[in-house]
């Protein structure tokens, strides 16, 4: 499998086959670098990579693991031991920046999640050492922050291939992006009400929910609909907001809060903020980390001021929270973003258009809650909440009645 070694011209993208191989870590380093360069600038391809449900059987297995089928090895995954402390097992998630593995940590007798970045650091390239040092400094800072709704960070390092990685707690559940897709499917099927628990079950099993779980009888037993659905969504976003508040109090910005970076437990009651590897220290003037010169985060969730060249701020994280809350309550993409929406058009909408009022889509959203969400999405950072704690306080008041 080879890609032509040339820059993709405007409007051209890697094939779906190559994107999937990239997501699974099966491309040689040279091709990995090329696809990664494209993906980092292309939100459409980032979304494709994020949505791949990687079958663990497609993972390249090392010779010392037992398997009932012969699988070719590639340079991208030949060494399945990141370091002496962790042994990689299954692929459990992919993204524009790296692959997430289930791993075994023998010394601690536990499973962990390991995120390994796609792009290897050239040993002699200028800037490689400072980048690695800054990456590990940020991971250490994040590891010192503890909150029930923040993924616990354990360690970080550089693999034998020169790839940056970090390990974190392994969470049993599904990411919020998958849950959202299931909720949208419910809406498009015309059910009229949304079943949170059914959507979580669907996401946790990659859509393999038995048909009877979609029945009215099951929905009445464990589903949450109407105003109760709204309360559940507010509680989930509130949990993430509390985690973000803890980061801010520690002087850390997340800068990449989006549904695919939030895990929901199998019972649907607990949310955890993940993927802190792109986070930046507020007092670090050069806090681009692995995306130097690029806007951090996924395009649909980037705050307007970042397109104007303003540095990341707490207000940007608050905007992200509002964007997630708007989408979950409306069950629509913010700014009518679809696969047919060009990046230029989406940026224009983010900069110049206001999101539709939530109550146009759901009368179960109270006027107070609608006002809270819209305040988070104000174009000017100064018009948003000054702190996450203010946002949380208003959420609590909106649900008190």
mmCIF file of N, CA, C and O in Angstrom, residues 59-115:
data_model
loop_
_atom_site.group_PDB
_atom_site.id
_atom_site.type_symbol
_atom_site.label_atom_id
_atom_site.label_comp_id
_atom_site.label_asym_id
_atom_site.label_seq_id
_atom_site.Cartn_x
_atom_site.Cartn_y
_atom_site.Cartn_z
ATOM 1 N N UNK A 59 -5.488 -5.149 14.178
ATOM 2 C CA UNK A 59 -4.250 -4.682 14.783
ATOM 3 C C UNK A 59 -3.113 -5.643 14.466
ATOM 4 O O UNK A 59 -3.270 -6.857 14.539
ATOM 5 N N UNK A 60 -1.973 -5.116 14.080
ATOM 6 C CA UNK A 60 -0.823 -5.967 13.789
ATOM 7 C C UNK A 60 -0.311 -6.554 15.094
ATOM 8 O O UNK A 60 0.006 -5.835 16.040
ATOM 9 N N UNK A 61 -0.233 -7.870 15.160
ATOM 10 C CA UNK A 61 0.138 -8.542 16.396
ATOM 11 C C UNK A 61 1.617 -8.916 16.368
ATOM 12 O O UNK A 61 2.149 -9.315 15.327
ATOM 13 N N UNK A 62 2.273 -8.831 17.522
ATOM 14 C CA UNK A 62 3.665 -9.253 17.590
ATOM 15 C C UNK A 62 3.756 -10.776 17.633
ATOM 16 O O UNK A 62 2.791 -11.449 17.950
ATOM 17 N N UNK A 63 4.935 -11.301 17.347
ATOM 18 C CA UNK A 63 5.090 -12.748 17.231
ATOM 19 C C UNK A 63 4.878 -13.473 18.549
ATOM 20 O O UNK A 63 4.562 -14.656 18.561
ATOM 21 N N UNK A 64 5.060 -12.805 19.670
ATOM 22 C CA UNK A 64 4.926 -13.487 20.954
ATOM 23 C C UNK A 64 3.508 -13.478 21.495
ATOM 24 O O UNK A 64 3.268 -13.932 22.602
ATOM 25 N N UNK A 65 2.557 -12.962 20.704
ATOM 26 C CA UNK A 65 1.154 -13.026 21.118
ATOM 27 C C UNK A 65 0.457 -14.148 20.383
ATOM 28 O O UNK A 65 0.693 -14.399 19.200
ATOM 29 N N UNK A 66 -0.423 -14.850 21.072
ATOM 30 C CA UNK A 66 -1.121 -15.969 20.474
ATOM 31 C C UNK A 66 -2.243 -15.460 19.589
ATOM 32 O O UNK A 66 -3.032 -14.618 19.994
ATOM 33 N N UNK A 67 -2.321 -15.945 18.368
ATOM 34 C CA UNK A 67 -3.396 -15.579 17.460
ATOM 35 C C UNK A 67 -3.703 -16.748 16.550
ATOM 36 O O UNK A 67 -2.831 -17.576 16.277
ATOM 37 N N UNK A 68 -4.933 -16.862 16.094
ATOM 38 C CA UNK A 68 -5.309 -17.972 15.234
ATOM 39 C C UNK A 68 -5.206 -17.601 13.756
ATOM 40 O O UNK A 68 -5.678 -18.308 12.899
ATOM 41 N N UNK A 69 -4.613 -16.477 13.452
ATOM 42 C CA UNK A 69 -4.444 -16.100 12.070
ATOM 43 C C UNK A 69 -3.111 -15.399 11.882
ATOM 44 O O UNK A 69 -2.645 -14.693 12.775
ATOM 45 N N UNK A 70 -2.496 -15.608 10.772
ATOM 46 C CA UNK A 70 -1.213 -14.953 10.499
ATOM 47 C C UNK A 70 -1.475 -13.530 10.056
ATOM 48 O O UNK A 70 -2.278 -13.292 9.174
ATOM 49 N N UNK A 71 -0.803 -12.587 10.697
ATOM 50 C CA UNK A 71 -0.990 -11.181 10.360
ATOM 51 C C UNK A 71 0.353 -10.566 10.009
ATOM 52 O O UNK A 71 1.296 -10.676 10.792
ATOM 53 N N UNK A 72 0.466 -9.921 8.859
ATOM 54 C CA UNK A 72 1.743 -9.297 8.506
ATOM 55 C C UNK A 72 2.091 -8.185 9.469
ATOM 56 O O UNK A 72 1.210 -7.486 9.956
ATOM 57 N N UNK A 73 3.360 -8.014 9.723
ATOM 58 C CA UNK A 73 3.811 -6.960 10.613
ATOM 59 C C UNK A 73 4.253 -5.768 9.785
ATOM 60 O O UNK A 73 4.686 -5.891 8.658
ATOM 61 N N UNK A 74 4.128 -4.580 10.361
ATOM 62 C CA UNK A 74 4.565 -3.374 9.654
ATOM 63 C C UNK A 74 5.471 -2.578 10.573
ATOM 64 O O UNK A 74 5.466 -2.748 11.781
ATOM 65 N N UNK A 75 6.216 -1.669 9.977
ATOM 66 C CA UNK A 75 7.142 -0.865 10.773
ATOM 67 C C UNK A 75 6.414 0.018 11.756
ATOM 68 O O UNK A 75 6.973 0.440 12.753
ATOM 69 N N UNK A 76 5.126 0.315 11.478
ATOM 70 C CA UNK A 76 4.385 1.235 12.335
ATOM 71 C C UNK A 76 3.974 0.599 13.639
ATOM 72 O O UNK A 76 3.763 1.276 14.633
ATOM 73 N N UNK A 77 3.819 -0.759 13.666
ATOM 74 C CA UNK A 77 3.339 -1.396 14.897
ATOM 75 C C UNK A 77 4.155 -2.630 15.256
ATOM 76 O O UNK A 77 3.701 -3.462 16.017
ATOM 77 N N UNK A 78 5.344 -2.750 14.727
ATOM 78 C CA UNK A 78 6.134 -3.951 14.954
ATOM 79 C C UNK A 78 6.495 -4.109 16.417
ATOM 80 O O UNK A 78 6.473 -5.202 16.967
ATOM 81 N N UNK A 79 6.846 -3.042 17.059
ATOM 82 C CA UNK A 79 7.226 -3.099 18.474
ATOM 83 C C UNK A 79 6.001 -2.788 19.306
ATOM 84 O O UNK A 79 5.596 -1.641 19.423
ATOM 85 N N UNK A 80 5.394 -3.809 19.896
ATOM 86 C CA UNK A 80 4.152 -3.613 20.623
ATOM 87 C C UNK A 80 4.385 -3.310 22.097
ATOM 88 O O UNK A 80 3.456 -3.225 22.863
ATOM 89 N N UNK A 81 5.637 -3.186 22.506
ATOM 90 C CA UNK A 81 5.942 -2.773 23.862
ATOM 91 C C UNK A 81 6.406 -1.325 23.825
ATOM 92 O O UNK A 81 7.444 -1.019 23.252
ATOM 93 N N UNK A 82 5.603 -0.419 24.383
ATOM 94 C CA UNK A 82 5.949 0.997 24.341
ATOM 95 C C UNK A 82 7.211 1.239 25.147
ATOM 96 O O UNK A 82 8.110 1.955 24.743
ATOM 97 N N UNK A 83 7.280 0.650 26.309
ATOM 98 C CA UNK A 83 8.508 0.676 27.096
ATOM 99 C C UNK A 83 8.481 -0.557 27.988
ATOM 100 O O UNK A 83 7.656 -1.445 27.810
ATOM 101 N N UNK A 84 9.390 -0.635 28.938
ATOM 102 C CA UNK A 84 9.465 -1.832 29.776
ATOM 103 C C UNK A 84 8.272 -1.981 30.715
ATOM 104 O O UNK A 84 8.098 -3.020 31.324
ATOM 105 N N UNK A 85 7.453 -0.950 30.810
ATOM 106 C CA UNK A 85 6.369 -0.987 31.795
ATOM 107 C C UNK A 85 5.017 -1.344 31.209
ATOM 108 O O UNK A 85 4.112 -1.720 31.932
ATOM 109 N N UNK A 86 4.816 -1.224 29.872
ATOM 110 C CA UNK A 86 3.495 -1.410 29.296
ATOM 111 C C UNK A 86 3.554 -2.202 27.995
ATOM 112 O O UNK A 86 4.426 -1.966 27.165
ATOM 113 N N UNK A 87 2.628 -3.137 27.846
ATOM 114 C CA UNK A 87 2.538 -3.950 26.640
ATOM 115 C C UNK A 87 1.224 -3.618 25.938
ATOM 116 O O UNK A 87 0.149 -3.799 26.503
ATOM 117 N N UNK A 88 1.316 -3.141 24.691
ATOM 118 C CA UNK A 88 0.118 -2.772 23.951
ATOM 119 C C UNK A 88 -0.652 -4.017 23.553
ATOM 120 O O UNK A 88 -0.080 -5.043 23.206
ATOM 121 N N UNK A 89 -2.000 -3.891 23.579
ATOM 122 C CA UNK A 89 -2.856 -5.009 23.230
ATOM 123 C C UNK A 89 -3.779 -4.640 22.068
ATOM 124 O O UNK A 89 -3.400 -4.792 20.915
ATOM 125 N N UNK A 90 -4.961 -4.103 22.361
ATOM 126 C CA UNK A 90 -5.941 -3.831 21.319
ATOM 127 C C UNK A 90 -6.050 -2.343 21.021
ATOM 128 O O UNK A 90 -5.877 -1.506 21.903
ATOM 129 N N UNK A 91 -6.384 -2.021 19.777
ATOM 130 C CA UNK A 91 -6.752 -0.651 19.418
ATOM 131 C C UNK A 91 -8.156 -0.392 19.937
ATOM 132 O O UNK A 91 -9.086 -1.141 19.648
ATOM 133 N N UNK A 92 -8.328 0.676 20.706
ATOM 134 C CA UNK A 92 -9.657 0.992 21.232
ATOM 135 C C UNK A 92 -10.143 2.358 20.779
ATOM 136 O O UNK A 92 -11.275 2.744 21.054
ATOM 137 N N UNK A 93 -9.315 3.096 20.058
ATOM 138 C CA UNK A 93 -9.752 4.396 19.566
ATOM 139 C C UNK A 93 -8.703 4.996 18.651
ATOM 140 O O UNK A 93 -7.520 4.653 18.720
ATOM 141 N N UNK A 94 -9.147 5.880 17.759
ATOM 142 C CA UNK A 94 -8.238 6.551 16.851
ATOM 143 C C UNK A 94 -8.619 8.015 16.746
ATOM 144 O O UNK A 94 -9.747 8.407 17.067
ATOM 145 N N UNK A 95 -7.699 8.816 16.288
ATOM 146 C CA UNK A 95 -7.960 10.242 16.098
ATOM 147 C C UNK A 95 -6.930 10.837 15.168
ATOM 148 O O UNK A 95 -6.021 10.153 14.700
ATOM 149 N N UNK A 96 -7.086 12.120 14.902
ATOM 150 C CA UNK A 96 -6.180 12.781 13.983
ATOM 151 C C UNK A 96 -4.745 12.802 14.481
ATOM 152 O O UNK A 96 -3.810 12.861 13.686
ATOM 153 N N UNK A 97 -4.551 12.765 15.795
ATOM 154 C CA UNK A 97 -3.211 12.881 16.335
ATOM 155 C C UNK A 97 -2.575 11.550 16.688
ATOM 156 O O UNK A 97 -1.354 11.457 16.746
ATOM 157 N N UNK A 98 -3.360 10.516 16.959
ATOM 158 C CA UNK A 98 -2.751 9.273 17.373
ATOM 159 C C UNK A 98 -3.727 8.137 17.531
ATOM 160 O O UNK A 98 -4.915 8.242 17.224
ATOM 161 N N UNK A 99 -3.199 7.012 18.002
ATOM 162 C CA UNK A 99 -3.978 5.803 18.238
ATOM 163 C C UNK A 99 -4.006 5.532 19.739
ATOM 164 O O UNK A 99 -2.998 5.714 20.426
ATOM 165 N N UNK A 100 -5.159 5.097 20.232
ATOM 166 C CA UNK A 100 -5.291 4.745 21.644
ATOM 167 C C UNK A 100 -5.369 3.228 21.747
ATOM 168 O O UNK A 100 -6.176 2.584 21.058
ATOM 169 N N UNK A 101 -4.533 2.653 22.594
ATOM 170 C CA UNK A 101 -4.484 1.211 22.798
ATOM 171 C C UNK A 101 -4.933 0.843 24.213
ATOM 172 O O UNK A 101 -4.725 1.600 25.158
ATOM 173 N N UNK A 102 -5.508 -0.334 24.320
ATOM 174 C CA UNK A 102 -5.588 -0.992 25.624
ATOM 175 C C UNK A 102 -4.222 -1.616 25.874
ATOM 176 O O UNK A 102 -3.649 -2.253 24.976
ATOM 177 N N UNK A 103 -3.678 -1.426 27.057
ATOM 178 C CA UNK A 103 -2.347 -1.956 27.354
ATOM 179 C C UNK A 103 -2.335 -2.582 28.736
ATOM 180 O O UNK A 103 -3.178 -2.279 29.588
ATOM 181 N N UNK A 104 -1.366 -3.464 28.931
ATOM 182 C CA UNK A 104 -1.196 -4.124 30.215
ATOM 183 C C UNK A 104 0.071 -3.606 30.869
ATOM 184 O O UNK A 104 1.126 -3.525 30.238
ATOM 185 N N UNK A 105 -0.062 -3.214 32.135
ATOM 186 C CA UNK A 105 1.076 -2.707 32.909
ATOM 187 C C UNK A 105 1.405 -3.750 33.972
ATOM 188 O O UNK A 105 0.788 -3.775 35.044
ATOM 189 N N UNK A 106 2.347 -4.636 33.689
ATOM 190 C CA UNK A 106 2.621 -5.761 34.600
ATOM 191 C C UNK A 106 2.999 -5.323 36.007
ATOM 192 O O UNK A 106 2.565 -5.924 36.993
ATOM 193 N N UNK A 107 3.832 -4.281 36.104
ATOM 194 C CA UNK A 107 4.299 -3.863 37.420
ATOM 195 C C UNK A 107 3.185 -3.424 38.349
ATOM 196 O O UNK A 107 3.296 -3.547 39.574
ATOM 197 N N UNK A 108 2.080 -2.881 37.775
ATOM 198 C CA UNK A 108 0.949 -2.425 38.576
ATOM 199 C C UNK A 108 -0.225 -3.396 38.517
ATOM 200 O O UNK A 108 -1.249 -3.165 39.146
ATOM 201 N N UNK A 109 -0.072 -4.473 37.724
ATOM 202 C CA UNK A 109 -1.116 -5.492 37.600
ATOM 203 C C UNK A 109 -2.453 -4.862 37.186
ATOM 204 O O UNK A 109 -3.500 -5.133 37.775
ATOM 205 N N UNK A 110 -2.410 -4.032 36.137
ATOM 206 C CA UNK A 110 -3.630 -3.351 35.711
ATOM 207 C C UNK A 110 -3.591 -3.071 34.210
ATOM 208 O O UNK A 110 -2.527 -3.011 33.594
ATOM 209 N N UNK A 111 -4.784 -2.897 33.652
ATOM 210 C CA UNK A 111 -4.908 -2.419 32.284
ATOM 211 C C UNK A 111 -4.938 -0.893 32.295
ATOM 212 O O UNK A 111 -5.493 -0.279 33.206
ATOM 213 N N UNK A 112 -4.352 -0.305 31.272
ATOM 214 C CA UNK A 112 -4.353 1.148 31.114
ATOM 215 C C UNK A 112 -4.660 1.464 29.653
ATOM 216 O O UNK A 112 -4.668 0.576 28.793
ATOM 217 N N UNK A 113 -4.925 2.710 29.373
ATOM 218 C CA UNK A 113 -5.038 3.192 27.993
ATOM 219 C C UNK A 113 -3.756 3.936 27.653
ATOM 220 O O UNK A 113 -3.254 4.714 28.461
ATOM 221 N N UNK A 114 -3.229 3.688 26.470
ATOM 222 C CA UNK A 114 -2.016 4.358 26.018
ATOM 223 C C UNK A 114 -2.321 5.087 24.718
ATOM 224 O O UNK A 114 -2.810 4.478 23.761
ATOM 225 N N UNK A 115 -2.069 6.387 24.691
ATOM 226 C CA UNK A 115 -2.199 7.141 23.447
ATOM 227 C C UNK A 115 -0.817 7.374 22.882
ATOM 228 O O UNK A 115 0.056 7.962 23.531
#
